[in-house]
Short mmCIF file of C-alpha atoms in Angstrom, two decimals:
data_model
loop_
_atom_site.label_atom_id
_atom_site.label_comp_id
_atom_site.label_asym_id
_atom_site.label_seq_id
_atom_site.Cartn_x
_atom_site.Cartn_y
_atom_site.Cartn_z
CA MET A 17 55.62 22.33 -51.11
CA SER A 18 55.03 26.10 -51.13
CA MET A 19 54.65 28.48 -48.21
CA GLU A 20 51.95 31.14 -47.94
CA ILE A 21 52.62 34.11 -45.68
CA SER A 22 49.65 35.89 -44.08
CA TYR A 23 49.42 38.62 -41.45
CA PRO A 24 48.76 37.10 -38.03
CA ASN A 25 46.61 39.13 -35.69
CA THR A 26 46.72 38.00 -32.09
CA GLY A 27 45.22 41.22 -30.72
CA LEU A 28 48.22 41.55 -28.43
CA ILE A 29 50.76 43.26 -30.69
CA SER A 30 50.78 45.56 -33.71
CA PRO A 31 52.33 43.90 -36.80
CA ASN A 32 55.37 45.54 -38.42
CA TYR A 33 54.14 45.48 -41.99
CA ASP A 34 57.44 46.73 -43.45
CA VAL A 35 59.23 43.65 -42.16
CA ILE A 36 56.35 41.34 -43.11
CA ASN A 37 56.27 42.66 -46.68
CA LYS A 38 60.01 42.18 -47.09
CA ALA A 39 59.71 38.62 -45.79
CA ASN A 40 56.84 37.95 -48.19
CA LYS A 41 58.96 39.00 -51.17
CA ILE A 42 61.70 36.61 -50.10
CA LEU A 43 59.62 33.66 -48.94
CA ALA A 44 56.26 33.73 -50.75
CA GLY A 45 55.89 30.85 -53.21
CA LYS A 46 59.16 29.22 -52.25
CA THR A 47 59.37 25.48 -51.71
CA ALA A 48 61.18 23.90 -48.80
CA GLU A 49 63.96 22.89 -51.22
CA ASP A 50 64.30 26.50 -52.42
CA LEU A 51 64.61 27.74 -48.87
CA LYS A 52 67.20 25.13 -47.97
CA ALA A 53 69.25 26.06 -51.02
CA ASN A 54 69.46 29.71 -49.90
CA THR A 55 69.59 29.30 -46.12
CA SER A 56 70.97 26.94 -43.57
CA GLY A 57 67.45 25.58 -43.08
CA THR A 58 67.88 25.60 -39.33
CA MET A 59 67.01 27.89 -36.42
CA GLN A 60 69.30 28.37 -33.48
CA GLU A 61 67.68 27.70 -30.12
CA LEU A 62 68.11 30.42 -27.52
CA SER A 63 69.94 29.48 -24.37
CA THR A 64 68.26 29.67 -20.94
CA GLU A 65 70.41 32.69 -20.12
CA GLU A 66 69.37 34.46 -23.33
CA VAL A 67 65.67 33.80 -22.69
CA THR A 68 66.02 35.08 -19.12
CA ALA A 69 67.81 38.20 -20.33
CA MET A 70 65.12 38.91 -22.95
CA ARG A 71 62.35 38.53 -20.37
CA GLU A 72 64.15 40.76 -17.90
CA LYS A 73 64.63 43.41 -20.57
CA ALA A 74 60.92 43.34 -21.45
CA ARG A 75 59.98 43.46 -17.77
CA ASN A 76 62.13 46.52 -17.13
CA GLU A 77 61.14 48.42 -20.25
CA GLN A 78 59.63 51.78 -19.27
CA ARG A 79 55.91 51.96 -20.02
CA LEU A 80 53.19 54.57 -19.63
CA LEU A 81 49.80 53.47 -18.31
CA ASN A 82 46.93 55.86 -19.05
CA VAL A 83 44.04 55.59 -16.54
CA ASP A 84 41.35 57.83 -15.06
CA ARG A 85 41.24 58.71 -11.36
CA SER A 86 38.80 55.90 -10.52
CA GLU A 87 41.81 53.58 -10.75
CA ILE A 88 43.00 54.92 -7.38
CA VAL A 89 39.90 53.42 -5.76
CA ASN A 90 39.26 50.43 -8.04
CA ASN A 91 42.91 49.30 -8.24
CA VAL A 92 42.49 47.35 -11.48
CA TYR A 93 46.23 47.45 -12.23
CA TRP A 94 47.57 46.12 -8.94
CA LYS A 95 50.43 43.98 -10.30
CA THR A 96 52.53 46.73 -11.83
CA GLY A 97 56.30 47.04 -11.55
CA ASP A 98 58.62 49.98 -11.07
CA ASN A 99 58.95 50.33 -14.85
CA ILE A 100 55.34 51.61 -15.00
CA THR A 101 54.51 55.30 -14.92
CA TYR A 102 50.83 56.24 -14.50
CA ASN A 103 49.18 59.07 -16.38
CA VAL A 104 46.05 59.91 -14.36
CA ASP A 105 43.86 62.61 -15.88
CA GLY A 106 47.00 64.14 -17.39
CA VAL A 107 49.06 63.98 -14.17
CA SER A 108 52.08 61.69 -13.83
CA PHE A 109 52.60 59.23 -10.93
CA THR A 110 55.46 56.81 -10.47
CA ASN A 111 54.49 53.24 -9.64
CA GLU A 112 55.67 53.81 -6.06
CA GLU A 113 53.55 56.95 -5.71
CA MET A 114 50.48 55.25 -7.14
CA LYS A 115 50.78 52.20 -4.89
CA ALA A 116 51.05 54.47 -1.84
CA CYS A 117 47.99 56.49 -2.90
CA LYS A 118 45.96 53.33 -3.46
CA GLU A 119 46.94 51.99 -0.03
CA VAL A 120 45.89 55.21 1.69
CA VAL A 121 42.54 55.28 -0.13
CA LYS A 122 41.90 51.58 0.54
CA ASN A 123 42.37 52.12 4.28
CA ALA A 124 40.31 55.32 4.23
CA ILE A 125 37.22 53.73 2.67
CA ALA A 126 37.48 50.51 4.71
CA ALA A 127 35.75 52.27 7.62
CA LEU A 128 32.74 53.26 5.51
CA PRO A 129 29.46 51.45 4.76
CA THR A 130 29.19 49.49 1.53
CA LYS A 131 27.54 51.07 -1.51
CA GLY A 132 23.76 51.08 -1.29
CA SER A 133 23.67 51.14 2.52
CA ASP A 134 21.55 53.64 4.44
CA LEU A 135 23.80 56.54 5.46
CA ASP A 136 23.07 58.04 8.87
CA TYR A 137 24.64 61.21 10.23
CA GLU A 138 27.51 59.39 11.95
CA ASP A 139 28.35 57.86 8.55
CA CYS A 140 28.66 61.41 7.18
CA ALA A 141 31.23 62.13 9.88
CA ALA A 142 33.12 58.94 8.97
CA MET A 143 33.11 60.02 5.32
CA GLY A 144 34.62 63.36 6.33
CA ILE A 145 37.41 61.59 8.25
CA ALA A 146 38.11 59.37 5.21
CA ALA A 147 38.44 62.39 2.92
CA ASN A 148 40.57 64.13 5.55
CA MET A 149 42.94 61.16 5.74
CA VAL A 150 43.50 61.14 1.98
CA ASN A 151 43.94 64.90 1.80
CA THR A 152 46.44 64.87 4.66
CA TYR A 153 48.59 62.29 2.87
CA ALA A 154 48.31 64.11 -0.45
CA THR A 155 49.30 67.45 1.08
CA GLU A 156 52.38 66.01 2.77
CA HIS A 157 53.68 63.69 0.03
CA LEU A 158 52.40 64.71 -3.40
CA THR A 159 52.63 67.63 -5.78
CA VAL A 160 49.74 70.05 -5.99
CA GLU A 161 48.56 68.47 -9.25
CA GLN A 162 48.81 64.94 -7.86
CA ALA A 163 46.98 65.94 -4.68
CA GLU A 164 44.14 67.39 -6.72
CA VAL A 165 43.73 64.07 -8.56
CA ILE A 166 43.69 61.88 -5.46
CA ASN A 167 41.33 64.22 -3.60
CA LYS A 168 38.92 64.19 -6.54
CA SER A 169 39.12 60.40 -6.54
CA ILE A 170 38.06 59.99 -2.89
CA ASN A 171 35.36 62.66 -3.19
CA ASP A 172 33.98 60.94 -6.28
CA TYR A 173 33.77 57.73 -4.29
CA LEU A 174 32.04 59.39 -1.33
CA ASP A 175 29.52 61.03 -3.65
CA SER A 176 28.90 57.63 -5.24
CA LEU A 177 27.92 56.24 -1.80
CA VAL A 178 25.26 58.92 -1.48
CA GLN A 179 24.04 58.32 -5.03
CA ALA A 180 23.90 54.54 -4.52
CA GLU A 181 21.76 55.03 -1.41
CA LYS A 182 19.32 57.22 -3.33
CA GLU A 183 19.10 54.72 -6.18
CA ARG A 184 18.37 51.82 -3.81
CA HIS A 185 15.68 53.85 -2.07
CA ALA A 186 14.06 54.62 -5.41
CA GLN A 187 14.20 50.99 -6.53
CA SER A 188 12.73 49.81 -3.20
CA GLY A 189 9.85 52.24 -3.29
CA TYR A 190 10.99 54.38 -0.36
CA PHE A 191 9.42 57.81 -0.11
CA ILE A 192 9.85 61.14 1.69
CA ASP A 193 7.45 62.28 4.40
CA ASP A 194 8.04 66.00 5.01
CA THR A 195 4.98 66.51 7.22
CA GLU A 196 5.75 68.91 10.05
CA GLY A 197 5.19 68.13 13.71
CA VAL A 198 5.94 64.40 13.51
CA GLY A 199 7.47 62.54 16.45
CA GLY A 200 7.65 63.16 20.17
CA LYS A 201 9.40 66.52 19.69
CA GLY A 202 7.68 67.32 16.41
CA GLU A 203 11.06 67.49 14.64
CA LEU A 204 11.47 63.93 13.33
CA ASN A 205 10.87 64.64 9.65
CA LYS A 206 13.40 67.49 9.67
CA CYS A 207 16.11 64.89 10.28
CA TYR A 208 14.65 61.51 9.22
CA ALA A 209 12.11 61.97 6.45
CA VAL A 210 12.76 58.75 4.48
CA ARG A 211 10.05 56.11 4.86
CA GLN A 212 9.75 52.47 3.87
CA GLN A 213 6.26 51.29 3.08
CA LEU A 214 5.36 48.20 5.09
CA SER A 215 3.44 45.64 3.05
CA GLU A 216 0.22 44.17 4.41
CA GLU A 217 1.80 40.69 4.42
CA ALA A 218 4.69 41.93 6.56
CA ALA A 219 2.32 43.84 8.84
CA GLU A 220 0.15 40.76 9.36
CA SER A 221 3.21 38.66 10.14
CA LEU A 222 4.33 41.16 12.77
CA ARG A 223 0.83 41.36 14.27
CA SER A 224 0.89 37.63 14.83
CA GLN A 225 4.10 37.98 16.83
CA ILE A 226 2.62 40.59 19.19
CA THR A 227 1.13 38.12 21.63
CA SER A 228 -1.40 38.62 24.39
CA ASN A 229 1.28 37.62 26.90
CA LEU A 230 2.69 41.13 26.70
CA PRO A 231 1.51 43.83 29.13
CA GLU A 232 -1.59 45.51 27.73
CA ASN A 233 0.03 48.96 27.41
CA THR A 234 3.08 47.53 25.64
CA ARG A 235 0.94 45.46 23.32
CA ASN A 236 -1.29 48.40 22.41
CA THR A 237 1.74 50.65 21.76
CA LEU A 238 3.32 48.05 19.46
CA LEU A 239 0.08 47.58 17.56
CA ASP A 240 -0.36 51.35 17.19
CA ASN A 241 3.20 51.72 15.88
CA LEU A 242 2.66 48.83 13.49
CA GLU A 243 -0.56 50.39 12.21
CA HIS A 244 1.23 53.68 11.65
CA ALA A 245 4.09 51.94 9.81
CA SER A 246 1.73 50.03 7.52
CA LYS A 247 -0.25 53.16 6.61
CA GLN A 248 2.38 55.90 6.61
CA GLY A 249 5.64 53.95 6.35
CA SER A 250 8.34 53.14 8.88
CA VAL A 251 11.24 55.50 9.58
CA VAL A 252 14.51 54.73 7.78
CA GLN A 253 17.75 55.67 9.54
CA SER A 254 18.95 57.78 6.64
CA ALA A 255 20.34 61.31 6.93
CA SER A 256 17.64 63.02 4.88
CA ASN A 257 18.62 66.57 5.92
CA GLU A 258 21.33 67.18 3.30
CA GLN A 259 22.41 70.51 4.79
CA LEU A 260 22.95 68.92 8.18
CA ALA A 261 24.74 65.94 6.62
CA ASP A 262 27.11 68.25 4.69
CA THR A 263 27.81 70.27 7.86
CA ILE A 264 28.89 67.15 9.73
CA ARG A 265 30.94 65.79 6.83
CA THR A 266 32.72 69.14 6.42
CA LEU A 267 33.35 69.41 10.17
CA PHE A 268 35.47 66.24 10.13
CA GLN A 269 36.90 66.72 6.65
CA ASN A 270 38.59 70.01 7.63
CA LEU A 271 39.84 68.77 11.00
CA ASN A 272 43.55 68.57 11.88
CA LEU A 273 43.74 64.86 12.78
CA SER A 274 47.04 65.35 14.64
CA ASP A 275 45.71 68.09 16.93
CA GLY A 276 44.08 66.50 20.00
CA ASN A 277 42.41 69.74 21.04
CA ALA A 278 40.94 70.22 17.57
CA VAL A 279 39.62 66.64 17.63
CA ASN A 280 37.97 67.20 21.01
CA ASP A 281 36.43 70.45 19.78
CA ALA A 282 35.02 68.60 16.76
CA PHE A 283 33.52 65.96 19.02
CA ALA A 284 31.91 68.66 21.16
CA ARG A 285 30.47 70.34 18.07
CA TYR A 286 29.17 66.96 16.84
CA ARG A 287 27.41 66.36 20.17
CA GLU A 288 25.87 69.81 19.95
CA ILE A 289 24.57 69.15 16.43
CA MET A 290 23.35 65.61 17.04
CA THR A 291 21.65 66.05 20.43
CA PRO A 292 18.44 67.53 18.95
CA VAL A 293 18.63 65.04 16.07
CA TYR A 294 18.68 62.05 18.39
CA LYS A 295 16.01 63.58 20.61
CA ALA A 296 13.79 64.04 17.58
CA ASN A 297 14.23 60.32 16.94
CA GLY A 298 13.11 59.52 20.49
CA ILE A 299 16.56 58.97 22.05
CA GLU A 300 16.88 60.82 25.35
CA ASN A 301 18.42 60.50 28.78
CA THR A 302 15.93 59.34 31.38
CA VAL A 303 15.99 58.58 35.08
CA ASN A 304 16.56 54.90 34.32
CA HIS A 305 18.85 55.04 31.30
CA ASP A 306 21.25 57.55 29.71
CA SER A 307 20.32 56.52 26.17
CA LEU A 308 21.36 59.78 24.54
CA SER A 309 24.73 59.97 26.28
CA HIS A 310 25.35 56.32 25.39
CA VAL A 311 24.70 56.69 21.66
CA LEU A 312 26.78 59.88 21.45
CA LYS A 313 29.65 58.09 23.20
CA GLN A 314 29.34 55.20 20.76
CA ASP A 315 29.70 57.62 17.87
CA GLU A 316 32.69 59.30 19.48
CA ASN A 317 34.40 55.93 20.05
CA ARG A 318 33.85 55.02 16.40
CA PHE A 319 35.40 58.28 15.21
CA SER A 320 38.32 57.96 17.67
CA MET A 321 39.18 54.50 16.32
CA GLN A 322 38.93 55.71 12.73
CA ILE A 323 41.18 58.69 13.42
CA ALA A 324 43.72 56.52 15.27
CA ASN A 325 43.81 54.10 12.34
CA ALA A 326 44.17 56.99 9.88
CA LYS A 327 47.16 58.38 11.77
CA ALA A 328 48.79 54.94 11.97
CA VAL A 329 48.36 54.36 8.23
CA LEU A 330 49.64 57.82 7.34
CA ASN A 331 52.72 57.37 9.53
CA SER A 332 53.41 53.92 8.11
CA ILE A 333 52.97 54.72 4.43
CA GLY A 334 54.46 58.18 4.74
CA SER A 335 57.69 56.86 6.27
CA SER A 336 58.05 54.13 3.65
CA VAL A 337 57.67 56.37 0.62
CA ASN A 338 60.43 58.69 -0.45
CA ILE A 339 59.03 61.22 -2.87
CA SER A 340 61.09 64.12 -4.16
CA VAL A 341 59.29 67.13 -5.55
#
């Protein structure tokens, strides 16, 4: 019996061809009897302790993992050990540093809408708080180069939310109505210009639900609104005024989350900005209901909870990570 030696290729390792070629010269064409005559013909089995030691050595071997900054959000490599060093866009992170960054980012984006959702102005504020949270951690615990990487990562993600919204609108046939003088205050399209075309089938289905049991004025108003929506499109709660959206996002992104007075000032500025926006959308305080005050308070409560969570996460992760610069 003869033995033929070929180069195995598992795709997992790179063959050492120097060793393989030497082995070929010794073993190629040899029969089992030839091999037994020149060797013991046996292999020594490794002990359990030796196998454990070899595995431990391989596990602790220092390795460099090259990734781009999207890894901080996507967390593909989540089962890495302390022997791993990350190279992110040319900047080095220890495994401990990277895990902490990923945890901060994960908590920051948890408060945000999913990709493809309609983004209203309060969502822009929430995006600013998320970016603020990440930047605060980076400033306090990372090098300048590392901070730049993690801040780019969160901003890339936030920009992707905006892009995903635009793509869904385009795929769904949404359109922009920039006609002036629309709405009760004539300012609606300055803030909410995105429209969704209502199909005739959907319009007919809704007409059938507007029964004659309703008061005549209510019924006529609903039918008029339905007619308008079917011909000119219904309003989508999407922050179409990009300048206004950026102003709100920046307001909360540059806020000192630990300064209660600064937070209150930001809330006051938000109310000032959003009051005419909500009024343009038909939300106002009346004798019977403080609708405007209610919705502004809802927004403020949302931001307060997000800021409180951000501070708790920063304190928790910050105290558990010891990073020397």
